[in-house]
CSV table of C-alpha atoms in Angstrom, one decimal:
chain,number,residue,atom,x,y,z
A,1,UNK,CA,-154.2,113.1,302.6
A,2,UNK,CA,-153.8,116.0,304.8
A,3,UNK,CA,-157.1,115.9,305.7
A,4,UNK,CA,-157.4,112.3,306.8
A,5,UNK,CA,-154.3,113.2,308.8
A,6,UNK,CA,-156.3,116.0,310.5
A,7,UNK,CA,-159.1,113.6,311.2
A,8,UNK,CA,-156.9,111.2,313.1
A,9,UNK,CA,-154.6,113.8,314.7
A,10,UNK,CA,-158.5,115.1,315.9
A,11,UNK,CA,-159.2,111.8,317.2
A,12,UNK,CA,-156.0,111.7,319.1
A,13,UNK,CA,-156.0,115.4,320.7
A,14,UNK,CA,-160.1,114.6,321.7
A,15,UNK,CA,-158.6,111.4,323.7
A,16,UNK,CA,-155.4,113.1,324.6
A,17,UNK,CA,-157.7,115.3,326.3
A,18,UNK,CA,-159.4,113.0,327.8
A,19,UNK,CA,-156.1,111.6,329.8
A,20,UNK,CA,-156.3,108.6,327.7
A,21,UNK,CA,-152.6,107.5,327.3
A,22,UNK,CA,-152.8,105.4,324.9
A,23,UNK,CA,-153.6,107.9,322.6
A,24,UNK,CA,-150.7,109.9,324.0
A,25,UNK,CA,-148.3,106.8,323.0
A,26,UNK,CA,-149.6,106.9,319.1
A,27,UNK,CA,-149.3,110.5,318.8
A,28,UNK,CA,-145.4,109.9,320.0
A,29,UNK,CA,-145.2,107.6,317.9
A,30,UNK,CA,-146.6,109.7,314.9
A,31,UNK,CA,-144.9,112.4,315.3
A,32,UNK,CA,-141.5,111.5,317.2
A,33,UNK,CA,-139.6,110.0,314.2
A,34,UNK,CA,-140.5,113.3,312.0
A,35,UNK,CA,-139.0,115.2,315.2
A,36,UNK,CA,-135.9,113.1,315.5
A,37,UNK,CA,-135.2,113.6,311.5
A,38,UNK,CA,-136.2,117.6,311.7
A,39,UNK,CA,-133.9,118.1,314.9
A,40,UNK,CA,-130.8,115.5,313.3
A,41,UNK,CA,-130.4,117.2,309.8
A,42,UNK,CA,-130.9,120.8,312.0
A,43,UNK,CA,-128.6,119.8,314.7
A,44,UNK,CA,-126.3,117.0,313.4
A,45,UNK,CA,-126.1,115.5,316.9
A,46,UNK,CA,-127.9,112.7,318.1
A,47,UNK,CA,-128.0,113.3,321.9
A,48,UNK,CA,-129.3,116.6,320.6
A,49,UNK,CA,-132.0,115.5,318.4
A,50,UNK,CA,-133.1,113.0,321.4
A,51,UNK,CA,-133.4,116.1,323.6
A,52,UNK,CA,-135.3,117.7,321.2
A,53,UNK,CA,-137.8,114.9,320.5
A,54,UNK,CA,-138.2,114.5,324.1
A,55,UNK,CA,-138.9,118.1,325.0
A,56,UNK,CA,-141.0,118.7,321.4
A,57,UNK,CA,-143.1,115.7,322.9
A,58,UNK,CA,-143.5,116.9,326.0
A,59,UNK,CA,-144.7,120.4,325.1
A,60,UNK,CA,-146.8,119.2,322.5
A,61,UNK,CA,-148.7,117.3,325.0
A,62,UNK,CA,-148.7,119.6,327.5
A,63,UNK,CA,-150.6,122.0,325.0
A,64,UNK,CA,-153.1,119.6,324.3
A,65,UNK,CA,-154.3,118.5,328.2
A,66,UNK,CA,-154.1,122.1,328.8
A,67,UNK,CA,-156.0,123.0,325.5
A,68,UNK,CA,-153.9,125.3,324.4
A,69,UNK,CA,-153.9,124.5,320.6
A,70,UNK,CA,-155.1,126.8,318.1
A,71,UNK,CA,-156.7,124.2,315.6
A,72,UNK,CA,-156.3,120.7,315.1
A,73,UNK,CA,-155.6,120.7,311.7
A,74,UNK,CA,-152.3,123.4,312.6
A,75,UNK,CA,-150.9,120.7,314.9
A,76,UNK,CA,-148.0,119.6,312.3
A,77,UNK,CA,-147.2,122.7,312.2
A,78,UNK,CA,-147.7,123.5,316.0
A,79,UNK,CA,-145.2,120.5,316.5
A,80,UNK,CA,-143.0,122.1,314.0
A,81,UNK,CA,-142.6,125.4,315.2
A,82,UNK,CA,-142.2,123.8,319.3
A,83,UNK,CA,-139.2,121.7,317.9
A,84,UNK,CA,-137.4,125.2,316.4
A,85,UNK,CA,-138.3,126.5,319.6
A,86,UNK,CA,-136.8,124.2,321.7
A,87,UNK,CA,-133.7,123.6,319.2
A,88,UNK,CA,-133.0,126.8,320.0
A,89,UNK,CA,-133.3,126.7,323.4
A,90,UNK,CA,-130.8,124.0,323.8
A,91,UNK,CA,-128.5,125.7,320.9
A,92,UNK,CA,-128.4,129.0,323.3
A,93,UNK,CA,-127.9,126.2,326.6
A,94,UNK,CA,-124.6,124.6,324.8
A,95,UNK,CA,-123.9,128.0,323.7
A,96,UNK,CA,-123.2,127.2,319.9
A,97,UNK,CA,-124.0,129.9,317.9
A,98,UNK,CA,-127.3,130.0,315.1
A,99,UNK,CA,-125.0,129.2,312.5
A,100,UNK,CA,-125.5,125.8,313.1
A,101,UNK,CA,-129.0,126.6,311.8
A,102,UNK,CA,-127.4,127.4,308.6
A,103,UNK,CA,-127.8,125.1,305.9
A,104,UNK,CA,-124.1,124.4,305.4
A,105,UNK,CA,-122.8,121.1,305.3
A,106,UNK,CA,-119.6,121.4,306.6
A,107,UNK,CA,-117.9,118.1,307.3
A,108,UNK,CA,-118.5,116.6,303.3
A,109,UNK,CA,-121.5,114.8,304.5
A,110,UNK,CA,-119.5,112.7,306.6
A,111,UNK,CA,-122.3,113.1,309.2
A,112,UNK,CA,-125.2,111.6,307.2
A,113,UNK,CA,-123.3,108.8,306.1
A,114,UNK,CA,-122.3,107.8,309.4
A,115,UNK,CA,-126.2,108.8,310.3
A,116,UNK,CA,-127.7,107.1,307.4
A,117,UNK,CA,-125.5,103.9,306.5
A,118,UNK,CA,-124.3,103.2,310.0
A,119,UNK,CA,-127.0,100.2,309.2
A,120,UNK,CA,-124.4,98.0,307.1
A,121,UNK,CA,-127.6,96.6,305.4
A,122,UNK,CA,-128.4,99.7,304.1
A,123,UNK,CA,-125.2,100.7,303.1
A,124,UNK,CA,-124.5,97.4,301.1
A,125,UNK,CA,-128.0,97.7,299.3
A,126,UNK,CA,-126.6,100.5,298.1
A,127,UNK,CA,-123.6,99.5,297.1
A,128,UNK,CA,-125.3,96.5,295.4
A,129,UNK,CA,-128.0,98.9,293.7
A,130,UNK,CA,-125.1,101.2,292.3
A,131,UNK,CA,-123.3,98.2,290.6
A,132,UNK,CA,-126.7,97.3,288.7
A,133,UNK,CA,-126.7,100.5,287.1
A,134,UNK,CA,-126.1,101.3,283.6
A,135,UNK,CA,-122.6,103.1,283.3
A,136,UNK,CA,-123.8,105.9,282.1
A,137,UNK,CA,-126.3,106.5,284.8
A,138,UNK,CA,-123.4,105.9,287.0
A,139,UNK,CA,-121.4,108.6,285.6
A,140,UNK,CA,-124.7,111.0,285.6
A,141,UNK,CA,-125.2,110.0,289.5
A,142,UNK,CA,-122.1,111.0,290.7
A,143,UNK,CA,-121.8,114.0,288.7
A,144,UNK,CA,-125.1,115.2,289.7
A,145,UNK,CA,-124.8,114.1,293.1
A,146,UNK,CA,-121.5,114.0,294.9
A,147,UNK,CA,-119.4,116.1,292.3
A,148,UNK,CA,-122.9,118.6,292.1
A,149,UNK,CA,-122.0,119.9,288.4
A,150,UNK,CA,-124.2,122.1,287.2
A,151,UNK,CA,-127.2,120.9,284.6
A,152,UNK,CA,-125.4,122.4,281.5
A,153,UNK,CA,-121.6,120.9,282.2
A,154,UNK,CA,-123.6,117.2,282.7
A,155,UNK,CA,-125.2,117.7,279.7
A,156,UNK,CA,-121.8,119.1,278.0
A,157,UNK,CA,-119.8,116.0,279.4
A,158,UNK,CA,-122.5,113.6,278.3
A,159,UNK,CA,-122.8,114.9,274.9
A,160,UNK,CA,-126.7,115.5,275.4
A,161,UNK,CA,-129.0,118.6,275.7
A,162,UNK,CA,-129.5,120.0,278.2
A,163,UNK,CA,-132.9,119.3,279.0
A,164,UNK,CA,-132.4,115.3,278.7
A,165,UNK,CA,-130.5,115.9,281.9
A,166,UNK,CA,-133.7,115.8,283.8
A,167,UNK,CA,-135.2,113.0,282.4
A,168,UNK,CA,-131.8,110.8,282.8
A,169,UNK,CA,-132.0,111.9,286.6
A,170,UNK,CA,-135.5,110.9,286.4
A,171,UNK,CA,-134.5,107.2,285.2
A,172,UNK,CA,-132.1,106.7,287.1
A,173,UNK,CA,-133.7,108.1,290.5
A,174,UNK,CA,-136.2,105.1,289.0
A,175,UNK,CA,-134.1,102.6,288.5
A,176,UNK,CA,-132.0,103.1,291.7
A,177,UNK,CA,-135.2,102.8,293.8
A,178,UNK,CA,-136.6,99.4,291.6
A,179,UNK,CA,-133.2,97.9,292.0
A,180,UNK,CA,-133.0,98.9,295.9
A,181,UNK,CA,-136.9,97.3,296.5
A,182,UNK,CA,-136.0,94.0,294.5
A,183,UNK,CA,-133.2,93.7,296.7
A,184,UNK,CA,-135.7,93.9,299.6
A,185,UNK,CA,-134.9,97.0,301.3
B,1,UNK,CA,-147.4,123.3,299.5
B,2,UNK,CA,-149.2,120.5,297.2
B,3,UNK,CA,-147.6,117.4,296.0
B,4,UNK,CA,-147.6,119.2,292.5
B,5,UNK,CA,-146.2,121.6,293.3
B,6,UNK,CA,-143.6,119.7,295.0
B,7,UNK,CA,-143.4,116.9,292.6
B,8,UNK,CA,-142.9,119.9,289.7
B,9,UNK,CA,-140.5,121.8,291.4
B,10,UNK,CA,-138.3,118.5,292.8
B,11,UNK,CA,-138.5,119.8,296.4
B,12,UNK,CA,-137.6,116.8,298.2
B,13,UNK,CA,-134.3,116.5,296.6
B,14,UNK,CA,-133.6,120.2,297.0
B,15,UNK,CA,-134.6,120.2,300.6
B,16,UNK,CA,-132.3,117.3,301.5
B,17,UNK,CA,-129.2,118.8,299.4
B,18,UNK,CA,-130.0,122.0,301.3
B,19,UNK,CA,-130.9,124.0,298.2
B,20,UNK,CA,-134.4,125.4,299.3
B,21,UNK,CA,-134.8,128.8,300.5
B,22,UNK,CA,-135.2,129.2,304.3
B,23,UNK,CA,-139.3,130.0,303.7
B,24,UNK,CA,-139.5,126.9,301.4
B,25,UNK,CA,-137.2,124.8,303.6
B,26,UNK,CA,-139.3,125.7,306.6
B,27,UNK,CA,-143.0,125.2,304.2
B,28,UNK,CA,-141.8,121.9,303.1
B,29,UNK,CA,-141.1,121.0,306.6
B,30,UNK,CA,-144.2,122.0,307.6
B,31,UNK,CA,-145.8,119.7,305.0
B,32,UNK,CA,-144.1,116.2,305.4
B,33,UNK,CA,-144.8,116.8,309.3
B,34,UNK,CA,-147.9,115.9,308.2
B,35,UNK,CA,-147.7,114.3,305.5
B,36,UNK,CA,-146.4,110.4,305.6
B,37,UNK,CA,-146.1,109.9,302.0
B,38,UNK,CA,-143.7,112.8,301.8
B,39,UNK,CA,-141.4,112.2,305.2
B,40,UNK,CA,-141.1,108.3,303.3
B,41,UNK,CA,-139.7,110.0,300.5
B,42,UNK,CA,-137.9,112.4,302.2
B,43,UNK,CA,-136.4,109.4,303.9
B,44,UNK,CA,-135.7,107.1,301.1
B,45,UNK,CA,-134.1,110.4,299.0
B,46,UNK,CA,-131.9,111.0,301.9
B,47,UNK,CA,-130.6,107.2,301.7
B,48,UNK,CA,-130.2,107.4,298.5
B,49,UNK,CA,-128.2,110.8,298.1
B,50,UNK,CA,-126.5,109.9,300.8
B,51,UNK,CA,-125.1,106.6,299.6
B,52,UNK,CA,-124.3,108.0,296.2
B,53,UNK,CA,-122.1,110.4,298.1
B,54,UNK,CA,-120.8,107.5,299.8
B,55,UNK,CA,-120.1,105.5,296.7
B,56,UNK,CA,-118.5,108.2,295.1
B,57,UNK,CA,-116.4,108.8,297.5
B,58,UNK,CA,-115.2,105.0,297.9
B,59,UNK,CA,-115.1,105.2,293.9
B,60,UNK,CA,-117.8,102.8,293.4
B,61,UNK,CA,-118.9,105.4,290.8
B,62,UNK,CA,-116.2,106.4,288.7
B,63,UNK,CA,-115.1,109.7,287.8
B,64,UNK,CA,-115.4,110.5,283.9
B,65,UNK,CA,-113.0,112.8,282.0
B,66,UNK,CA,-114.2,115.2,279.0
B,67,UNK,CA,-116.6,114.4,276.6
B,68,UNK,CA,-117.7,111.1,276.0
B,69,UNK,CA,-117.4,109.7,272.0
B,70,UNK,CA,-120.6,109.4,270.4
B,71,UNK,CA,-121.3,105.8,270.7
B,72,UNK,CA,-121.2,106.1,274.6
B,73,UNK,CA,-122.7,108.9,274.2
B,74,UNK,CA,-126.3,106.9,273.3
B,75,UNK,CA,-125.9,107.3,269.6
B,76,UNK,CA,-124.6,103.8,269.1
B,77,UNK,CA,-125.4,104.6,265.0
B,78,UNK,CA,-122.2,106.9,265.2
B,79,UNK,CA,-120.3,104.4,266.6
B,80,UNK,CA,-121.5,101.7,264.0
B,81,UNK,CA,-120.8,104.5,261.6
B,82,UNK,CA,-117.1,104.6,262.9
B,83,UNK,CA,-117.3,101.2,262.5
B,84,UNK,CA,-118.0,100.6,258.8
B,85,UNK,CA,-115.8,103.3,257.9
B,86,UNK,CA,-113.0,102.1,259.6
B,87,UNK,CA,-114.0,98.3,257.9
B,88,UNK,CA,-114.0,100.0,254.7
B,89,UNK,CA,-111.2,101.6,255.0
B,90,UNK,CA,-109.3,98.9,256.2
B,91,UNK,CA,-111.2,96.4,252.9
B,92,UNK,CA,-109.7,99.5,250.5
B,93,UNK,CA,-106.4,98.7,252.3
B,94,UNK,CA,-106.4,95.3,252.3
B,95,UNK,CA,-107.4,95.3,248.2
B,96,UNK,CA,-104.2,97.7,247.6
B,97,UNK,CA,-102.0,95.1,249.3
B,98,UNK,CA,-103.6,92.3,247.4
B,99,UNK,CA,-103.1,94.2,244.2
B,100,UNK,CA,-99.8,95.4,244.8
B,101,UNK,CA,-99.0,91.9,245.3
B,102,UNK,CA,-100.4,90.7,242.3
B,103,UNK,CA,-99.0,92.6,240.2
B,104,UNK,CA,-95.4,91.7,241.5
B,105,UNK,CA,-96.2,87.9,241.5
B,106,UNK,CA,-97.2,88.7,237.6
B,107,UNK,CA,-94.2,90.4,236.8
B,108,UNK,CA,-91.8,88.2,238.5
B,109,UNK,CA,-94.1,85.3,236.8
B,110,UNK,CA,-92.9,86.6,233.5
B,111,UNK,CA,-89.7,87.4,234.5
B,112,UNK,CA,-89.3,83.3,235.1
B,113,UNK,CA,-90.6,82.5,231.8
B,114,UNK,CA,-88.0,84.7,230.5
B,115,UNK,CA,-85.5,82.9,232.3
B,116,UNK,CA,-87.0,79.4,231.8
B,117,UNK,CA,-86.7,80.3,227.8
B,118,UNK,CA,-83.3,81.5,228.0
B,119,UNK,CA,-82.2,78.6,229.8
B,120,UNK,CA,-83.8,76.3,227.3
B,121,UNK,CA,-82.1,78.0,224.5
B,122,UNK,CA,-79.0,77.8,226.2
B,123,UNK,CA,-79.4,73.8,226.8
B,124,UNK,CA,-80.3,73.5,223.1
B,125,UNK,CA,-77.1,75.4,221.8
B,126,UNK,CA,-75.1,73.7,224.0
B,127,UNK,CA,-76.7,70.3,222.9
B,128,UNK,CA,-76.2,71.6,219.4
B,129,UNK,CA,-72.8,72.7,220.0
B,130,UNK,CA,-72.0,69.2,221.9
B,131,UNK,CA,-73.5,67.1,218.8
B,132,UNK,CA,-71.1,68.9,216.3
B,133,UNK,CA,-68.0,68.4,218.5
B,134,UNK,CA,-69.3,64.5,218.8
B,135,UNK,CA,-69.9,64.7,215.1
B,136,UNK,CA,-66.0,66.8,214.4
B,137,UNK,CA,-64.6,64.4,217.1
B,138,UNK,CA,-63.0,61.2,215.2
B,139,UNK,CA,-65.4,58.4,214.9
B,140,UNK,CA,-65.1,56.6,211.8
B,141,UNK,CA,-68.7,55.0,212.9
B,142,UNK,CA,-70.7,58.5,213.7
B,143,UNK,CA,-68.6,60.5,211.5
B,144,UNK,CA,-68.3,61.2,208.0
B,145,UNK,CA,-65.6,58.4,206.6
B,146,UNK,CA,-62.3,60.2,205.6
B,147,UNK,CA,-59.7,58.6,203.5
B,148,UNK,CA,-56.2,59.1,203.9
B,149,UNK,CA,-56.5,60.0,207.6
B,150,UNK,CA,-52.2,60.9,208.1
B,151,UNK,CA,-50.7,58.8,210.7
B,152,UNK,CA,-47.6,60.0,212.9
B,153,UNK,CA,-45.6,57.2,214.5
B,154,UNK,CA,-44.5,59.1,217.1
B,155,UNK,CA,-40.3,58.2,218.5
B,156,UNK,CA,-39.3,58.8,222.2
B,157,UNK,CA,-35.8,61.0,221.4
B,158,UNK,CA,-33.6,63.2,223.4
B,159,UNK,CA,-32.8,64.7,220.2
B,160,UNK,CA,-33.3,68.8,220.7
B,161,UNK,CA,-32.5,69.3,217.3
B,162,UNK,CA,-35.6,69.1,214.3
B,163,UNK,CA,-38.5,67.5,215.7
B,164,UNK,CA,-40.4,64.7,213.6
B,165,UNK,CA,-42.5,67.2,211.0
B,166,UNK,CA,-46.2,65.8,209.5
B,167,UNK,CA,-47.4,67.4,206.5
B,168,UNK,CA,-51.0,67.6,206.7
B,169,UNK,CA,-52.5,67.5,203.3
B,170,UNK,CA,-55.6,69.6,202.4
B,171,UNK,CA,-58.9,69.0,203.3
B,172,UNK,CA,-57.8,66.5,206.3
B,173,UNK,CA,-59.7,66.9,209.5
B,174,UNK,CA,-57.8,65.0,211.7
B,175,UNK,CA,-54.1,63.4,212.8
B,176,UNK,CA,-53.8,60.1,214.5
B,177,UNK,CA,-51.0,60.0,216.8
B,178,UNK,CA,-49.4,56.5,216.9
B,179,UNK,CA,-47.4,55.4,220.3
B,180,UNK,CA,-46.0,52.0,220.5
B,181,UNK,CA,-46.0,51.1,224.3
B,182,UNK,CA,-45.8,47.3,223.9
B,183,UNK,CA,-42.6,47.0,226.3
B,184,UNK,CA,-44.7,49.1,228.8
B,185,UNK,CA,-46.6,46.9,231.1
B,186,UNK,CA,-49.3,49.8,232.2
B,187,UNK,CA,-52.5,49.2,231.5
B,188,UNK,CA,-54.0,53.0,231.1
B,189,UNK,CA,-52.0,55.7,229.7
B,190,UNK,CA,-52.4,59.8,229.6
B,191,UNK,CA,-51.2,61.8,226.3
B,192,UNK,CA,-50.3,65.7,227.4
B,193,UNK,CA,-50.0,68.1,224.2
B,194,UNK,CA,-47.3,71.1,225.1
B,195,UNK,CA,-46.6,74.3,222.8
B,196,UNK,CA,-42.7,74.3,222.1
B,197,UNK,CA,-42.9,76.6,225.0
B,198,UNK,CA,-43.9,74.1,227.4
B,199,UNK,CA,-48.1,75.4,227.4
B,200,UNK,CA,-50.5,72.7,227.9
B,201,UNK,CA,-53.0,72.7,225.3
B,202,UNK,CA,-54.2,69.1,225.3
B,203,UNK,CA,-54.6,66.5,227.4
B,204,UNK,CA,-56.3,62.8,226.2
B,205,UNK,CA,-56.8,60.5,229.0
B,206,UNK,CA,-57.4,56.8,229.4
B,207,UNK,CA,-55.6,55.4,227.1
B,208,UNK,CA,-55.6,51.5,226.3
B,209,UNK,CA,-53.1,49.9,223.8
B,210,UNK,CA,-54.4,48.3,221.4
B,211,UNK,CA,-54.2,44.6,220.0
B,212,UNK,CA,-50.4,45.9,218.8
B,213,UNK,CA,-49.6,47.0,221.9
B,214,UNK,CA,-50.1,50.3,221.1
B,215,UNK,CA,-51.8,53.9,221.4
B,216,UNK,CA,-53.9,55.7,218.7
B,217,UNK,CA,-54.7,59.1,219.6
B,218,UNK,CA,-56.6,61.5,216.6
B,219,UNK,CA,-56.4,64.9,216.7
B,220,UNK,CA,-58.2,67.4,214.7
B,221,UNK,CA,-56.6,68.3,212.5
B,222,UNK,CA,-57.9,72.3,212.3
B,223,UNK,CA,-55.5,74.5,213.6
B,224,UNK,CA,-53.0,72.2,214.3
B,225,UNK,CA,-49.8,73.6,212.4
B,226,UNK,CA,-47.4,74.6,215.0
B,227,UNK,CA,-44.2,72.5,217.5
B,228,UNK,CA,-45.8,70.6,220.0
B,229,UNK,CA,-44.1,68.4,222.5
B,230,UNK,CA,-45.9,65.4,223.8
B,231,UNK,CA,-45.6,63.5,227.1
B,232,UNK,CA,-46.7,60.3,227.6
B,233,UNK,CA,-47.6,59.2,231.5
B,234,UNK,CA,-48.5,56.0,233.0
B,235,UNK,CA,-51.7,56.4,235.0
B,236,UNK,CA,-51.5,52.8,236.9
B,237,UNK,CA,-50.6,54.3,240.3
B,238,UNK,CA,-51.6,57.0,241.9
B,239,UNK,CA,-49.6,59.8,240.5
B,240,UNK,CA,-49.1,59.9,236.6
B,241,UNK,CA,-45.5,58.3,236.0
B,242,UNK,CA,-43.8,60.1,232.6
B,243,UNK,CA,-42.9,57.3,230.7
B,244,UNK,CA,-42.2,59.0,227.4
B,245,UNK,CA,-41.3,62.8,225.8
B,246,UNK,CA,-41.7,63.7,222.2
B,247,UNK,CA,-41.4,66.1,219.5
B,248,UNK,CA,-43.7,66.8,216.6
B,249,UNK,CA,-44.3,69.5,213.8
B,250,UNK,CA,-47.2,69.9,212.1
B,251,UNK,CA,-47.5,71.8,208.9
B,252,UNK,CA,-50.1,71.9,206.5
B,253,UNK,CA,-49.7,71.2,202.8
């Protein structure tokens, strides 16, 4: 996979270089939703994570007309490191402190759901999905998920070993995500 | 990173509940930048985590409190287990009752046949005992034919001095008590037997005269020795009208 990648990310620097904007336009397009996501979950602020797309973007591009990348086949992770960079920049330019790079969630994932089911559709394919399942993989699901019991306590309150837990999680995960595509989304 | 090693080790999930390490977080990141099968999945993982959160928070999933029986549990043979044990226990139940019941409906069964035979017996004595008074009551056409049956005219008097005495000779079972009523003009009469000391011992009703105008009452004549005084009543209107009061001793020979 990676490797196909690496061909067509080689086909769009060569024409990149070549001042071919087209080419320009599918890298954004490649690589601009993966920024947005990176900088959103990083940053939890939307006006943020559009500044950082924009700048990544710009940068990235900039480094290609000027020829300034390493290796075509590092230019994931060239994008990559150029979004922390410029995260970091605009972190230090709001003048919030790194914490916010910290891997705390601490609003009770209010902002992913207002991120991530602001679509209604999305959040009432869910809702529909979650009514389909079994009750017992309903209990599992928010045991495992929202109330985030360890393995052993699931296990204990489901009156199973503790190495079924996986495989319920498994079926359920499966289930959810068969449901969820019938349902068309 | 390889998808084996990512599949194996369930980064995705980890990654998006923020339980990677910071060099694992920033590795997997490195590979779904690249990688468009993995930044799907990281996607649709994210939606989905995210909108269990968000059912479980609008309690679309419910909560569950302590440990579940063993029927919900997956083992639904403990539960049908449970089941036959609780229909046999309630069978073994239900066959005590019916027992029980039995046995009460067979001993009150015989209790009525006890009763039921009683009874009968009761009946037959009493029809026994009614069919020797019928026989001992005076009926020259049921009863044995007695000769020299003694008569007793019987006299209305004020007289409280000796009463009219009867001799009853031996072996006489009754007394016929004769009343001449001729210049009465009832129709039904009552005869009242009193002790000398004004008991009621007897009392003969519907009374007819007959062709001489007059009343036979008999009497056994068992037990009969002893003062008696009679009354005689008129039993035409409503209340019984005295008409007549006599005296009579009765001895035995």
């Amino acid at each position: 996979m990676e490797t196909g990648a690496a061909k067509d990310d080689a086909q769009l620097v060569e024409e990149i270089q070549q001042g071919e904007t087209a080419a320009e336009a599918a890298l954004y397009t490649k690589y601009s939703g993966r920024i947005y996501y990176f900088a959103l979950s990083e940053l939890r602020c939307h006006t943020l994570a559009e500044d950082v797309r924009s700048e990544t973007m710009l940068r990235v591009l900039q480094a290609i007309r000027g020829q300034r990348l390493r290796s075509i086949g590092a230019l994931p992770s060239f994008i990559l490191t150029t979004a922390y960079n410029v995260m970091r920049e605009l972190v230090r330019q709001e003048r919030r402190t790194e914490q916010l790079l910290d891997y705390e969630v601490g609003d009770g994932g209010k902002f992913e759901r207002e991120t991530i089911l602001r679509d209604p559709n999305i959040k009432v394919s869910i809702e529909r999905v979650i009514r389909r399942l079994k009750p017992r993989e309903q209990e599992f699901l928010r045991m495992y998920y929202y109330d985030e019991l360890p393995s052993r306590e699931i296990a204990e309150r489901l009156g199973i070993k503790e190495e079924r837990v996986r495989l319920i999680k498994s079926r359920a995960l499966k289930r959810f995500r068969l449901i969820y595509e019938r349902l068309g989304k | 990173m390889d998808h084996s090693e990512i599949e194996k080790n369930e980064i995705v999930e980890r990654y998006i509940r923020k339980q990677l390490t910071p060099e694992a977080r920033k590795a997997f990141q490195e590979h779904f930048f690249a990688c468009d099968q993995c930044f799907e999945q990281v996607r649709a993982t994210e939606r989905f985590v995210v909108g269990v959160r968000h059912a479980a928070a609008s309690d679309l999933l419910p909560a569950r409190r302590g440990v579940t029986s063993g029927a919900e549990r997956g083992f639904p043979w403990i539960g049908w287990m449970n089941a036959t044990r609780m229909a046999t226990a309630l069978s073994i139940l239900l066959l005590a009752f019916v027992g029980i019941w039995l046995f009460q409906v067979s001993g009150l069964r015989t209790e009525l046949a006890l009763e039921r035979k009683a009874r009968e017996q009761a009946e037959q004595q009493n029809h026994n005992v009614q069919q020797l008074l019928a026989q001992q009551q005076l009926n020259p056409v049921a009863g044995t034919p007695q000769a020299n049956i003694p008569v007793v005219m019987l006299e209305a008097t004020r007289d409280t001095g000796n009463a009219p005495t009867v001799v009853l000779p031996a072996g006489a079972h009754n007394l016929v008590l004769w009343v001449d009523v001729s210049a009465d003009s009832s129709h039904t009469f009552q005869l009242r037997i009193y002790t000398k000391d004004d008991r009621l011992i007897q009392t003969v009703e519907d009374l007819k005269k007959n062709k001489y105008g007059a009343l036979a009452v008999a009497l056994p004549a068992r037990s009969l020795a002893g003062q008696y005084i009679i009354k005689l009543y008129s039993m035409d209107s409503r209340q019984p009208l005295l008409r007549a009061q006599y005296r009579l001793r009765v001895t035995s020979a």
